Tab-separated table of C-alpha atoms in Angstrom:
chain	number	residue	atom	x	y	z
A	27	MET	CA	-1.485	-89.167	145.252
A	28	SER	CA	-1.060	-91.831	147.932
A	29	ARG	CA	0.615	-95.158	147.267
A	30	SER	CA	0.007	-98.254	149.355
A	31	PRO	CA	1.295	-101.843	149.417
A	32	THR	CA	0.408	-104.245	146.624
A	33	LEU	CA	-3.035	-105.690	145.965
A	34	ARG	CA	-1.741	-109.111	147.049
A	35	ALA	CA	-0.690	-107.673	150.415
A	36	TRP	CA	-4.050	-105.964	150.913
A	37	LEU	CA	-5.960	-109.170	150.133
A	38	ALA	CA	-3.909	-111.034	152.720
A	39	GLU	CA	-4.784	-108.575	155.506
A	40	GLY	CA	-8.227	-110.044	156.187
A	41	PRO	CA	-11.548	-111.339	154.815
A	42	PHE	CA	-12.999	-109.444	151.876
A	43	THR	CA	-16.125	-109.415	149.734
A	44	LEU	CA	-15.655	-109.654	145.984
A	45	VAL	CA	-17.953	-107.353	144.031
A	46	LEU	CA	-18.281	-107.762	140.257
A	47	SER	CA	-19.760	-104.974	138.138
A	48	SER	CA	-22.276	-105.034	135.351
A	49	GLY	CA	-20.955	-104.901	131.806
A	50	PHE	CA	-22.385	-106.371	128.615
A	51	PHE	CA	-21.036	-109.950	128.249
A	52	SER	CA	-18.214	-109.090	130.661
A	53	PHE	CA	-18.696	-112.458	132.362
A	54	PHE	CA	-15.707	-113.594	130.323
A	55	ALA	CA	-13.416	-110.971	131.893
A	56	HIS	CA	-14.847	-111.556	135.386
A	57	THR	CA	-14.191	-115.305	135.031
A	58	GLY	CA	-10.551	-114.823	133.973
A	59	MET	CA	-9.982	-112.391	136.848
A	60	LEU	CA	-11.573	-114.691	139.441
A	61	GLU	CA	-9.640	-117.734	138.242
A	62	GLU	CA	-6.327	-115.936	138.727
A	63	LEU	CA	-7.420	-114.456	142.075
A	64	LEU	CA	-8.292	-117.880	143.485
A	65	GLY	CA	-5.126	-119.388	142.025
A	66	ALA	CA	-3.165	-116.859	144.077
A	67	GLY	CA	-4.871	-118.051	147.246
A	68	ALA	CA	-7.131	-115.011	147.640
A	69	THR	CA	-10.547	-116.468	148.421
A	70	PRO	CA	-13.517	-114.108	148.971
A	71	ALA	CA	-15.611	-114.475	152.104
A	72	ALA	CA	-18.706	-113.320	150.180
A	73	VAL	CA	-19.651	-112.178	146.680
A	74	ALA	CA	-21.991	-109.598	145.178
A	75	GLY	CA	-22.673	-108.289	141.727
A	76	SER	CA	-24.907	-106.977	138.988
A	77	SER	CA	-25.739	-108.593	135.660
A	78	ALA	CA	-22.593	-110.294	134.283
A	79	GLY	CA	-21.040	-109.887	137.715
A	80	ALA	CA	-23.997	-111.628	139.341
A	81	LEU	CA	-23.632	-114.506	136.897
A	82	VAL	CA	-19.951	-115.118	137.643
A	83	GLY	CA	-20.143	-114.450	141.391
A	84	GLY	CA	-23.301	-116.547	141.803
A	85	ALA	CA	-21.872	-119.435	139.782
A	86	TRP	CA	-18.689	-119.559	141.833
A	87	ALA	CA	-20.585	-119.283	145.155
A	88	ALA	CA	-22.760	-122.171	143.992
A	89	GLY	CA	-19.638	-124.335	143.643
A	90	LEU	CA	-18.690	-123.934	139.960
A	91	ALA	CA	-14.940	-123.429	139.690
A	92	PRO	CA	-13.857	-120.547	137.405
A	93	GLY	CA	-11.831	-122.973	135.261
A	94	ALA	CA	-14.926	-125.119	134.719
A	95	PHE	CA	-17.041	-122.059	134.029
A	96	GLY	CA	-14.367	-120.811	131.613
A	97	ALA	CA	-14.583	-124.114	129.744
A	98	ILE	CA	-18.366	-123.664	129.461
A	99	LEU	CA	-17.907	-120.126	128.160
A	100	ASN	CA	-15.278	-121.230	125.669
A	101	GLY	CA	-17.798	-123.710	124.245
A	102	LEU	CA	-20.740	-121.297	124.328
A	103	ALA	CA	-22.688	-120.748	121.136
A	104	ARG	CA	-25.338	-118.101	120.555
A	105	GLU	CA	-27.903	-120.825	119.965
A	106	ASP	CA	-27.412	-121.991	123.551
A	107	PHE	CA	-29.262	-118.914	124.904
A	108	TRP	CA	-30.967	-117.424	121.820
A	109	ASP	CA	-34.768	-117.971	122.030
A	110	PRO	CA	-36.700	-115.085	120.402
A	111	ARG	CA	-40.345	-114.878	121.475
A	112	PRO	CA	-42.977	-112.119	121.312
A	113	GLY	CA	-43.032	-110.067	124.493
A	114	LEU	CA	-41.315	-107.175	126.317
A	115	GLY	CA	-37.914	-108.059	124.892
A	116	LEU	CA	-36.416	-110.098	122.089
A	117	LEU	CA	-35.512	-113.241	124.057
A	118	ALA	CA	-37.788	-115.256	126.331
A	119	GLY	CA	-34.900	-116.338	128.580
A	120	ALA	CA	-36.024	-119.975	128.861
A	121	LYS	CA	-32.819	-121.250	127.262
A	122	PHE	CA	-30.729	-119.077	129.572
A	123	ASP	CA	-32.640	-120.474	132.563
A	124	ALA	CA	-32.055	-124.068	131.427
A	125	LEU	CA	-28.349	-123.352	130.874
A	126	LEU	CA	-28.009	-121.974	134.415
A	127	ARG	CA	-29.810	-124.928	136.022
A	128	ALA	CA	-27.706	-127.410	134.089
A	129	MET	CA	-24.367	-125.891	135.062
A	130	LEU	CA	-24.889	-124.738	138.683
A	131	PRO	CA	-24.059	-127.364	141.326
A	132	VAL	CA	-26.780	-125.916	143.632
A	133	THR	CA	-29.828	-123.774	142.820
A	134	THR	CA	-30.643	-121.950	146.045
A	135	PHE	CA	-28.867	-119.125	147.861
A	136	GLY	CA	-28.977	-121.136	151.090
A	137	ALA	CA	-26.996	-124.003	149.559
A	138	CYS	CA	-24.151	-121.760	148.376
A	139	ARG	CA	-20.727	-122.073	150.064
A	140	ILE	CA	-20.538	-118.345	150.855
A	141	PRO	CA	-23.083	-115.514	151.101
A	142	VAL	CA	-24.243	-114.024	147.783
A	143	ALA	CA	-26.024	-110.711	147.060
A	144	ILE	CA	-27.433	-110.153	143.599
A	145	SER	CA	-28.625	-106.731	142.419
A	146	VAL	CA	-31.793	-106.555	140.336
A	147	PHE	CA	-34.037	-103.706	139.186
A	148	ASP	CA	-37.557	-103.814	140.623
A	149	ILE	CA	-39.634	-102.468	137.729
A	150	LEU	CA	-42.764	-101.582	139.700
A	151	ARG	CA	-40.832	-99.725	142.404
A	152	ALA	CA	-38.279	-98.310	139.908
A	153	ARG	CA	-35.381	-99.064	142.248
A	154	THR	CA	-32.639	-101.604	142.937
A	155	ALA	CA	-33.225	-104.602	145.159
A	156	ALA	CA	-30.529	-106.955	146.479
A	157	LEU	CA	-31.614	-110.600	146.439
A	158	THR	CA	-29.999	-112.915	149.007
A	159	THR	CA	-32.499	-115.768	149.389
A	160	GLY	CA	-34.549	-118.054	147.188
A	161	ASP	CA	-33.977	-119.463	143.708
A	162	LEU	CA	-30.426	-118.649	142.580
A	163	PRO	CA	-30.782	-119.219	138.810
A	164	LEU	CA	-33.896	-117.068	138.741
A	165	ALA	CA	-32.113	-114.244	140.579
A	166	ILE	CA	-29.074	-114.442	138.249
A	167	ARG	CA	-31.330	-114.403	135.220
A	168	ALA	CA	-33.212	-111.385	136.538
A	169	SER	CA	-29.933	-109.536	137.173
A	170	CYS	CA	-28.869	-110.264	133.596
A	171	CYS	CA	-32.221	-109.261	132.110
A	172	VAL	CA	-31.151	-106.449	129.775
A	173	PRO	CA	-34.259	-104.411	128.816
A	174	ALA	CA	-35.353	-104.968	125.202
A	175	MET	CA	-33.040	-107.980	124.948
A	176	PHE	CA	-34.851	-110.250	127.488
A	177	HIS	CA	-38.413	-110.501	128.720
A	178	PRO	CA	-38.703	-109.315	132.361
A	179	VAL	CA	-38.141	-112.018	134.988
A	180	TRP	CA	-40.907	-112.538	137.540
A	181	ILE	CA	-40.012	-113.428	141.134
A	182	ASP	CA	-42.717	-113.627	143.812
A	183	ARG	CA	-45.175	-111.879	141.474
A	184	ARG	CA	-42.857	-108.947	140.802
A	185	PRO	CA	-41.128	-108.210	137.455
A	186	TYR	CA	-37.393	-107.499	137.397
A	187	TRP	CA	-34.826	-106.227	134.928
A	188	ASP	CA	-31.041	-106.002	134.807
A	189	GLY	CA	-29.396	-105.025	138.108
A	190	GLY	CA	-27.017	-102.698	136.327
A	191	ILE	CA	-29.810	-100.264	135.464
A	192	ARG	CA	-29.426	-98.455	138.795
A	193	ASP	CA	-26.578	-100.379	140.450
A	194	ARG	CA	-23.908	-100.873	137.831
A	195	PRO	CA	-21.193	-101.671	140.412
A	196	GLY	CA	-23.296	-104.350	142.167
A	197	LEU	CA	-22.689	-102.839	145.615
A	198	ALA	CA	-26.323	-102.521	146.749
A	199	GLY	CA	-26.214	-105.682	148.851
A	200	VAL	CA	-22.874	-104.955	150.551
A	201	PRO	CA	-22.970	-103.143	153.925
A	202	LEU	CA	-20.911	-99.990	154.256
A	203	GLY	CA	-17.549	-100.562	155.910
A	204	THR	CA	-17.105	-104.042	154.457
A	205	ARG	CA	-13.648	-104.765	153.029
A	206	VAL	CA	-14.368	-104.940	149.287
A	207	LEU	CA	-12.356	-105.896	146.241
A	208	TYR	CA	-14.323	-104.412	143.365
A	209	HIS	CA	-13.705	-105.470	139.768
A	210	HIS	CA	-14.836	-102.578	137.609
A	211	ILE	CA	-15.715	-103.122	133.957
A	212	SER	CA	-15.333	-99.879	132.051
A	213	SER	CA	-18.173	-98.953	129.705
A	214	ARG	CA	-18.230	-96.920	126.527
A	215	SER	CA	-22.019	-96.859	126.312
A	216	PRO	CA	-23.352	-93.556	124.890
A	217	TRP	CA	-26.664	-94.208	126.674
A	218	ARG	CA	-25.310	-93.996	130.224
A	219	ARG	CA	-24.854	-90.865	132.283
A	220	GLU	CA	-21.283	-89.984	133.274
A	221	ARG	CA	-22.031	-90.579	136.981
A	222	ASP	CA	-23.217	-94.123	136.176
A	223	LEU	CA	-19.902	-94.882	134.473
A	224	ALA	CA	-17.694	-93.431	137.185
A	225	ILE	CA	-15.667	-95.682	139.465
A	226	PRO	CA	-17.391	-95.661	142.865
A	227	VAL	CA	-15.477	-94.684	145.976
A	228	ARG	CA	-16.142	-96.391	149.336
A	229	GLU	CA	-14.278	-96.789	152.565
A	230	ASN	CA	-12.286	-100.067	152.766
A	231	MET	CA	-12.703	-100.732	149.033
A	232	VAL	CA	-9.948	-101.460	146.520
A	233	THR	CA	-10.908	-101.276	142.850
A	234	LEU	CA	-9.295	-103.313	140.093
A	235	VAL	CA	-9.566	-101.884	136.581
A	236	ILE	CA	-8.202	-103.927	133.698
A	237	GLU	CA	-7.551	-101.874	130.572
A	238	ASP	CA	-8.035	-102.837	126.904
A	239	VAL	CA	-10.332	-105.803	127.534
A	240	PRO	CA	-11.708	-107.070	124.189
A	241	ARG	CA	-15.436	-106.213	123.846
A	242	SER	CA	-17.771	-109.166	123.453
A	243	GLY	CA	-21.468	-109.677	122.703
A	244	PRO	CA	-23.905	-112.294	121.377
A	245	PHE	CA	-22.392	-111.931	117.902
A	246	LYS	CA	-18.761	-111.556	119.133
A	247	LEU	CA	-18.226	-114.567	121.422
A	248	ASP	CA	-14.676	-115.047	120.145
A	249	ALA	CA	-13.822	-111.636	121.598
A	250	GLY	CA	-15.204	-112.873	124.898
A	251	ARG	CA	-12.846	-115.818	124.898
A	252	ALA	CA	-9.963	-113.423	124.244
A	253	ALA	CA	-11.200	-111.222	127.103
A	254	LEU	CA	-11.021	-114.175	129.524
A	255	VAL	CA	-7.356	-114.802	128.656
A	256	HIS	CA	-6.558	-111.093	128.786
A	257	ALA	CA	-8.165	-110.631	132.220
A	258	ARG	CA	-6.404	-113.641	133.679
A	259	ALA	CA	-2.980	-112.388	132.575
A	260	ALA	CA	-3.717	-108.811	133.695
A	261	THR	CA	-4.850	-109.955	137.135
A	262	ARG	CA	-1.634	-111.909	137.559
A	263	ARG	CA	0.269	-108.656	137.054
A	264	ALA	CA	-2.176	-106.624	139.153
A	265	LEU	CA	-1.613	-108.742	142.273
A	266	ASP	CA	1.883	-107.327	142.648
A	267	ALA	CA	1.042	-103.810	141.520
A	268	PRO	CA	0.799	-101.007	144.080
A	269	ARG	CA	-2.547	-99.485	145.062
A	270	VAL	CA	-2.759	-95.810	144.189
A	271	ASP	CA	-5.579	-94.010	146.054
A	272	GLY	CA	-7.440	-97.298	146.462
A	273	LEU	CA	-7.133	-98.178	142.773
A	274	VAL	CA	-5.166	-100.799	140.867
A	275	ARG	CA	-5.224	-100.073	137.119
A	276	ILE	CA	-3.386	-102.523	134.904
């Protein structure tokens, strides 16, 4: 087992890309983590993510501060995104789209302050695609499009589902060799294969795992608000924790 300097010291060594994993309603935990990270002066040079990670990373790249996003999440009600309609999924996604366009300061990848890569699942090709140009809210919504929960999202005449289907970590759009801080959301899903739940290993990547995060969902939004506070406090401790084999577990 190899020990290295603290996470804070590693972050200060040079530019890094922040990668945020998929995880059902884990945008609360990602937001708390990112708020503390930025408060410590560690600003990513680029972001990437899948599903909930795409939502948080894309919103921050578009200019929405984590504190402001946290305030939106704290006031979120299920009715704000709940729009059942007949189709290939319970929810149409129109309310989610309107919510994104109302809160994002900019709505195109090109207008973001840093590069963004968003993982989505191309249904027709049955493989992951990394979106880096075009309509940002549409890409975020596609990445969050959980099968059976949302109707597929169409972009340029192609249907897409949740990026976490084949790229749970959200790393598809990040070149190998890039310095990466990866925030991994653990999953207890019985439907996923063990290899899909494993923490990925890459050169130049440090992984942050926060334990005991309260589990949220559309009917457990209060748990999400608790997860945001928990992740913020845990990240504060993690910054001065040593890296063990490229991993900070707190």
